[in-house]
Tab-separated table of C-alpha atoms in Angstrom:
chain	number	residue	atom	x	y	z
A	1	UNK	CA	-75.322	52.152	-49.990
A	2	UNK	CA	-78.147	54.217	-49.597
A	3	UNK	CA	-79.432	54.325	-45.865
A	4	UNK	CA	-81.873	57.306	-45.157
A	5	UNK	CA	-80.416	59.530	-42.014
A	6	UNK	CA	-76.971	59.165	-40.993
A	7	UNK	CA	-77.549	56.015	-38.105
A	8	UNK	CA	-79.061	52.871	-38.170
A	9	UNK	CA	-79.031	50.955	-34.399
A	10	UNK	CA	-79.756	47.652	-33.584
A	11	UNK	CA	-82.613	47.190	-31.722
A	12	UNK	CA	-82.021	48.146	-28.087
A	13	UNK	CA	-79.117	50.214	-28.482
A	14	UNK	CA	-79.579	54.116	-28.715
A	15	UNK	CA	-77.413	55.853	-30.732
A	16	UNK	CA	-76.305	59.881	-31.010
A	17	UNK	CA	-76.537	61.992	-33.730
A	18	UNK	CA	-74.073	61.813	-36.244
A	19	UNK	CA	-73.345	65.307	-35.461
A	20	UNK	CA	-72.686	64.621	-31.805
A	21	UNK	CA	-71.605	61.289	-31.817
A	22	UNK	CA	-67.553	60.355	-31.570
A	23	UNK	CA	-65.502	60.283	-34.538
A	24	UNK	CA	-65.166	56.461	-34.709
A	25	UNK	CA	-61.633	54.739	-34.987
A	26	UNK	CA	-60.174	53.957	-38.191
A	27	UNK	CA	-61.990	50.782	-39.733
A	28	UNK	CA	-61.074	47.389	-41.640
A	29	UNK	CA	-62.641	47.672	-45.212
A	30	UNK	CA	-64.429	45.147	-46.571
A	31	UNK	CA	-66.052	44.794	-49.922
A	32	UNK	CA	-69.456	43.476	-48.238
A	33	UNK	CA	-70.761	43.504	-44.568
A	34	UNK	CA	-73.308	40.612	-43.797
A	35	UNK	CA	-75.197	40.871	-40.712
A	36	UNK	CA	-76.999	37.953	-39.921
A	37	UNK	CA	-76.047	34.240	-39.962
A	38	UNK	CA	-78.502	32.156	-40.253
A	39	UNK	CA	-79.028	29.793	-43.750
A	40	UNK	CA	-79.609	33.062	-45.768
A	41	UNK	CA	-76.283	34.983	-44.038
A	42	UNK	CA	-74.254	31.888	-44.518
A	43	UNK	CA	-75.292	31.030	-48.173
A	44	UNK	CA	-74.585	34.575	-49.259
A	45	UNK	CA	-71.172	34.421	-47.856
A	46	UNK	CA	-70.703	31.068	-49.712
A	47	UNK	CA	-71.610	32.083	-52.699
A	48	UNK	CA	-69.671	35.688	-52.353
A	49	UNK	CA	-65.982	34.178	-51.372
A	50	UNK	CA	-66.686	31.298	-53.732
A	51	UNK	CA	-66.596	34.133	-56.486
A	52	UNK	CA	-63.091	35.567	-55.306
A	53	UNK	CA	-64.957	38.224	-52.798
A	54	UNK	CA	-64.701	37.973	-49.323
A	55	UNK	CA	-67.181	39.022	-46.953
A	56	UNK	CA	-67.151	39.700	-43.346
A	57	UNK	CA	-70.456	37.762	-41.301
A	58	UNK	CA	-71.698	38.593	-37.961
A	59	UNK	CA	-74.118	36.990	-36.192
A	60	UNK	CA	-75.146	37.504	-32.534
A	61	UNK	CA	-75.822	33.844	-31.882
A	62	UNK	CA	-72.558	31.915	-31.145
A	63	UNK	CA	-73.712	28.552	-32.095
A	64	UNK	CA	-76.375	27.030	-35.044
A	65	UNK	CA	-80.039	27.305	-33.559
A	66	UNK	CA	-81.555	24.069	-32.546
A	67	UNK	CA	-85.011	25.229	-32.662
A	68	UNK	CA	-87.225	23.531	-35.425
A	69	UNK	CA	-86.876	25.525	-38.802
A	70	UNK	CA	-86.784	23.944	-42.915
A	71	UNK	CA	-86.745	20.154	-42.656
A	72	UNK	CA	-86.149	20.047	-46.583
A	73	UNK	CA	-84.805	22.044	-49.223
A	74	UNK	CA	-86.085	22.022	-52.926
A	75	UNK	CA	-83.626	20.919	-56.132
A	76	UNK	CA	-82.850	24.830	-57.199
A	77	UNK	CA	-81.688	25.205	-53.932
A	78	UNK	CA	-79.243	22.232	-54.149
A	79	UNK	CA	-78.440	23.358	-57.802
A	80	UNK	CA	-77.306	26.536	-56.012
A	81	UNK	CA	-75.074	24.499	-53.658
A	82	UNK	CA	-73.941	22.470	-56.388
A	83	UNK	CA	-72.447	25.760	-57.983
A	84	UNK	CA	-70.341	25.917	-54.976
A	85	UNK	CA	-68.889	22.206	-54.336
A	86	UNK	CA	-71.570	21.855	-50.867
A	87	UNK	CA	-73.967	19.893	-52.328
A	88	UNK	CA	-72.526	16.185	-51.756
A	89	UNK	CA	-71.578	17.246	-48.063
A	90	UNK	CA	-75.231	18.504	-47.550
A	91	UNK	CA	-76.696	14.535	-49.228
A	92	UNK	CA	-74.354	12.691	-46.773
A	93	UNK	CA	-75.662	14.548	-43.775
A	94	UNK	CA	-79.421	13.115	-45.062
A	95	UNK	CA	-77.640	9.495	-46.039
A	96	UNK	CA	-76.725	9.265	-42.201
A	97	UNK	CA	-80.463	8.898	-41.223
A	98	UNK	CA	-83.535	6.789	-42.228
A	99	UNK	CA	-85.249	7.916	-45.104
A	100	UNK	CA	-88.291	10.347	-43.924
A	101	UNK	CA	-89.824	11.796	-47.096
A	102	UNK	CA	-93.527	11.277	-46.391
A	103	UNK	CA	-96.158	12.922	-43.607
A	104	UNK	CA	-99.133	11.931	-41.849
A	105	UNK	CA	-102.213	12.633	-40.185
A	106	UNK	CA	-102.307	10.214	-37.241
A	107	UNK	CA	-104.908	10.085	-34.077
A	108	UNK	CA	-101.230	9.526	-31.698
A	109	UNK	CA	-97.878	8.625	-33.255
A	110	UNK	CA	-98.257	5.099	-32.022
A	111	UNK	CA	-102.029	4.696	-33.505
A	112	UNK	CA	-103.761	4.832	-36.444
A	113	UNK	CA	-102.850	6.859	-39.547
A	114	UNK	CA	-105.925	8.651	-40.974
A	115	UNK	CA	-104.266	10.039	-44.007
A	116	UNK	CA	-100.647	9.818	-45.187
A	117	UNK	CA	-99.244	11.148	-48.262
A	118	UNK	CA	-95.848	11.530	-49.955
A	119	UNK	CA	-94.213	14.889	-49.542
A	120	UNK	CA	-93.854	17.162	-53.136
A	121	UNK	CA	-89.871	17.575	-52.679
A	122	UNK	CA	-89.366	13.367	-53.087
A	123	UNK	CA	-91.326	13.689	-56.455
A	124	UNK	CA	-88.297	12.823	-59.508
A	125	UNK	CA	-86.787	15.906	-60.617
A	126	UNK	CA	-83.875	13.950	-62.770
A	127	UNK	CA	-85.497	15.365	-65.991
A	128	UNK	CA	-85.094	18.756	-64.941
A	129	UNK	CA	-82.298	19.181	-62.467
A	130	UNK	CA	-79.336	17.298	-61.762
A	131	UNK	CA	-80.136	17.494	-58.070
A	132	UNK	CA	-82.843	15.846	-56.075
A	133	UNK	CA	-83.690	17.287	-53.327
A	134	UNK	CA	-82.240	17.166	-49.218
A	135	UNK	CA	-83.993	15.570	-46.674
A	136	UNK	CA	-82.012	17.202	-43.571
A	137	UNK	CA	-83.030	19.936	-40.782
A	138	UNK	CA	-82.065	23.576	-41.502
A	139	UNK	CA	-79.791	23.147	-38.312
A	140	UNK	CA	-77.671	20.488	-40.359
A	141	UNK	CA	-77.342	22.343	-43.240
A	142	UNK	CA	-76.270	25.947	-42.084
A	143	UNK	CA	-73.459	23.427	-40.088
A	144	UNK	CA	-72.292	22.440	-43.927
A	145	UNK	CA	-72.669	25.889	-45.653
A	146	UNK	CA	-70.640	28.080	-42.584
A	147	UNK	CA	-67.782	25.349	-43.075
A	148	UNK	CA	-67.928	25.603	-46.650
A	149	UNK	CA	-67.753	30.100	-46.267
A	150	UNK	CA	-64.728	29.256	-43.866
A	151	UNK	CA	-63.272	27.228	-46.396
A	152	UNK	CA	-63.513	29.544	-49.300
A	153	UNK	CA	-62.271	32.174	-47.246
A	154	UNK	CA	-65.237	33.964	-46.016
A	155	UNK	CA	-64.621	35.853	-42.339
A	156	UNK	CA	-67.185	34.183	-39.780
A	157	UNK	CA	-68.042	36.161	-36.388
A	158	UNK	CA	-70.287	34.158	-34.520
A	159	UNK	CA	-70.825	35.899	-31.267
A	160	UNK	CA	-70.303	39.364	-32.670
A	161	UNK	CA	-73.457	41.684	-32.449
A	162	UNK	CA	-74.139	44.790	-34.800
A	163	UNK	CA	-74.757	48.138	-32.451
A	164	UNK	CA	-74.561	51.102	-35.280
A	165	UNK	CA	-74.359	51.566	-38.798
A	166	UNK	CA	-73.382	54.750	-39.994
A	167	UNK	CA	-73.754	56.207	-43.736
A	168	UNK	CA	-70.818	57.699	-45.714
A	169	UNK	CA	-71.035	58.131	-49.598
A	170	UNK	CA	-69.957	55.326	-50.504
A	171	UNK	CA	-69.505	53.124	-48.112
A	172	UNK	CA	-71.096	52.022	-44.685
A	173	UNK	CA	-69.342	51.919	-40.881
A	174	UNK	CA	-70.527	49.527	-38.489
A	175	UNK	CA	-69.999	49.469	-34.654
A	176	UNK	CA	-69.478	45.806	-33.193
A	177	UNK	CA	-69.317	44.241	-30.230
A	178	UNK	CA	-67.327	40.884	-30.388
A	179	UNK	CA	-67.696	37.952	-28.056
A	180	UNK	CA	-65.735	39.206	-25.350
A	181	UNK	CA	-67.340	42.574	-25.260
A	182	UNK	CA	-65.255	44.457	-27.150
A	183	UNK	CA	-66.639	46.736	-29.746
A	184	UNK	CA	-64.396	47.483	-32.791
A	185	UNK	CA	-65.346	49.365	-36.312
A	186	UNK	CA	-65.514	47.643	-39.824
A	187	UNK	CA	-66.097	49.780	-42.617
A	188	UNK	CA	-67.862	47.885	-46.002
A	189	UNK	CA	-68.753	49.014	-49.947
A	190	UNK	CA	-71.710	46.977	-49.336
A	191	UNK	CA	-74.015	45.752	-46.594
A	192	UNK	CA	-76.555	42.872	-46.985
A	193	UNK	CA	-79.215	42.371	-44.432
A	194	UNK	CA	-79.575	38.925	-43.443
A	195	UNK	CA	-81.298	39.787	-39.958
A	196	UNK	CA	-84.583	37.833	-39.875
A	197	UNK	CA	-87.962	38.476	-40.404
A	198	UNK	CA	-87.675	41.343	-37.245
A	199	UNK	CA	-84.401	42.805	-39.063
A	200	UNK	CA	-83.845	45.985	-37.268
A	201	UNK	CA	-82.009	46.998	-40.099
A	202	UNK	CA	-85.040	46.576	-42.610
A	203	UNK	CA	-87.060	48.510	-39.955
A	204	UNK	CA	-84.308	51.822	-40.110
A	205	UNK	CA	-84.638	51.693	-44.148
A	206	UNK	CA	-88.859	52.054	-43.835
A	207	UNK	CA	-89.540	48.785	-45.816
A	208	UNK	CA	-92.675	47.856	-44.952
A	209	UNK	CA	-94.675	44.734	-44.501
A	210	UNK	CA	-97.971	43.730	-45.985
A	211	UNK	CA	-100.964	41.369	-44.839
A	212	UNK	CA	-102.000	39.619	-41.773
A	213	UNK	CA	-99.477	40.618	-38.597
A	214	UNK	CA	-100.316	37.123	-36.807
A	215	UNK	CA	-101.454	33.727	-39.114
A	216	UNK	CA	-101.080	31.419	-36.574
A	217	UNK	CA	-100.088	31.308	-32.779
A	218	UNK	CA	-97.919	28.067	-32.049
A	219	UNK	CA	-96.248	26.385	-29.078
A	220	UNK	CA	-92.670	24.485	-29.796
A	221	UNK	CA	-91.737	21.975	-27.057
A	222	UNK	CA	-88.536	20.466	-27.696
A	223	UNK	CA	-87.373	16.959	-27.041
A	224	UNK	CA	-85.650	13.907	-27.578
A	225	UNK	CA	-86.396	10.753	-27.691
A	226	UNK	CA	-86.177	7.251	-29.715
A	227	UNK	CA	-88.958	6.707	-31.235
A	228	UNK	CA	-87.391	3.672	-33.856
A	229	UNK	CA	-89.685	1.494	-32.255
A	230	UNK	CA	-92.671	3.926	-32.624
A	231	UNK	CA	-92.246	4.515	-36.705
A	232	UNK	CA	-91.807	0.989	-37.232
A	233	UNK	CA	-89.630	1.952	-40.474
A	234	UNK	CA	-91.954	4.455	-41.504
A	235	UNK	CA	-90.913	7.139	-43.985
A	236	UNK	CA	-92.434	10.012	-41.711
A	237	UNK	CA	-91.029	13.400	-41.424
A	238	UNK	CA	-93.881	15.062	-40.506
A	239	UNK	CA	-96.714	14.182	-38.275
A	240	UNK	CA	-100.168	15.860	-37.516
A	241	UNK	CA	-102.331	15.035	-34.724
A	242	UNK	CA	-105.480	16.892	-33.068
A	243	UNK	CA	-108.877	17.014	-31.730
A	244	UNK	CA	-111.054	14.969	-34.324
A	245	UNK	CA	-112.576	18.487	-36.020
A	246	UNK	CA	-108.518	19.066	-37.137
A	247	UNK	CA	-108.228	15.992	-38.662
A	248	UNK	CA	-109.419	16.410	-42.604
């Protein structure tokens, strides 16, 4: 692992020197040190213990996030998931719902549609995949892959936040703080950074970003609500609405 200077901190946390900073206590080695645990952190640990190597995860959050993310995912992906026995869990989580595999431009969700069309992902793929592809929200489907890591052995730390990362020769140490405050050492061949688009890790190693900072501003509201009666059995997973001039 090739970090450049000798400490990497999480955002927010200030870190010494390695020259003045405290010996740290003897770590637990593991062959590869995710950080991150959303659906990219949990897949690689999947696919890792599936293959006989067992990672350790942490991931700040304690619980999935319920915010809206992915509402489908493509046939490689489930091909991927196939490799690893998930992909029948990850089909009954969409077979528990109505089918919602087209989107629409509408005036309200109760009025008129002014355009509707069926989304790419429902297109056939049987003549070049043996998966179609998975109607279900991201939210559902990290649920599936984190007990399928658990279940082929992978070590899960939800609640457990990185504070340091320290470069050796051949190997990395990382400083932890566990759920009930806690901080402990693990020591790892490898690291993968699975820390988001902000990753403070990414940030330490100087890998850039290129384009436009800002392509949209957007407001989420959350709710919930039954809106059956509303769709009327219609296929929708997406809606648009907006002043007339949005609506092409």
């Amino acid at each position: 692992m090739s970090l450049p200077g000798p400490t990497v901190p999480a955002t927010g946390v200030g870190t010494k020197p390695a020259s003045a900073a405290a010996a740290p206590p003897p770590a637990a080695r593991v062959p590869v040190l995710i950080v991150g645990g959303s659906i990219v952190g949990a897949s690689a640990a999947l696919f890792l213990a599936a293959r006989g190597i067992t990672p350790v995860l942490v991931e700040k959050h304690s619980a999935v996030s319920t915010r809206p993310r992915a509402k489908l995912f493509y046939p490689r992906t489930m091909e991927a998931y196939r490799s690893v026995g998930a992909d029948q869990d990850v089909y009954a989580v969409q077979h528990r719902f109505p089918p919602a595999d087209h989107a629409a431009v509408v005036a309200s969700l109760n009025g008129p549609e002014l355009r509707r069309w069926r989304l790419p992902a429902a297109e056939d793929f049987s003549s070049v995949s043996p998966c179609p592809s998975a109607f279900v929200k991201q939210a559902d489907l990290e649920e599936v892959v984190r007990a399928h890591a658990r279940a082929a052995g992978a070590d899960l730390r939800l609640g457990h936040r990185l504070l340091e990362l320290r470069r050796h020769d051949d190997h990395v140490v990382a400083r932890i703080r566990g759920v009930d405050g806690a901080t402990y050492t693990v020591s790892a061949d490898y690291l993968l950074a699975a820390d988001g688009n902000g990753s403070a890790i990414r940030e330490r190693l100087g890998i850039g970003r290129s384009g436009t900072d800002a392509v949209a501003h957007i407001m989420e509201i959350g709710f919930e609500a039954d809106l059956r009666h509303v769709l009327d059995g219609r296929r929708l997973a997406l809606a648009f609405t907006g002043p007339p001039s949005t609506r092409s």
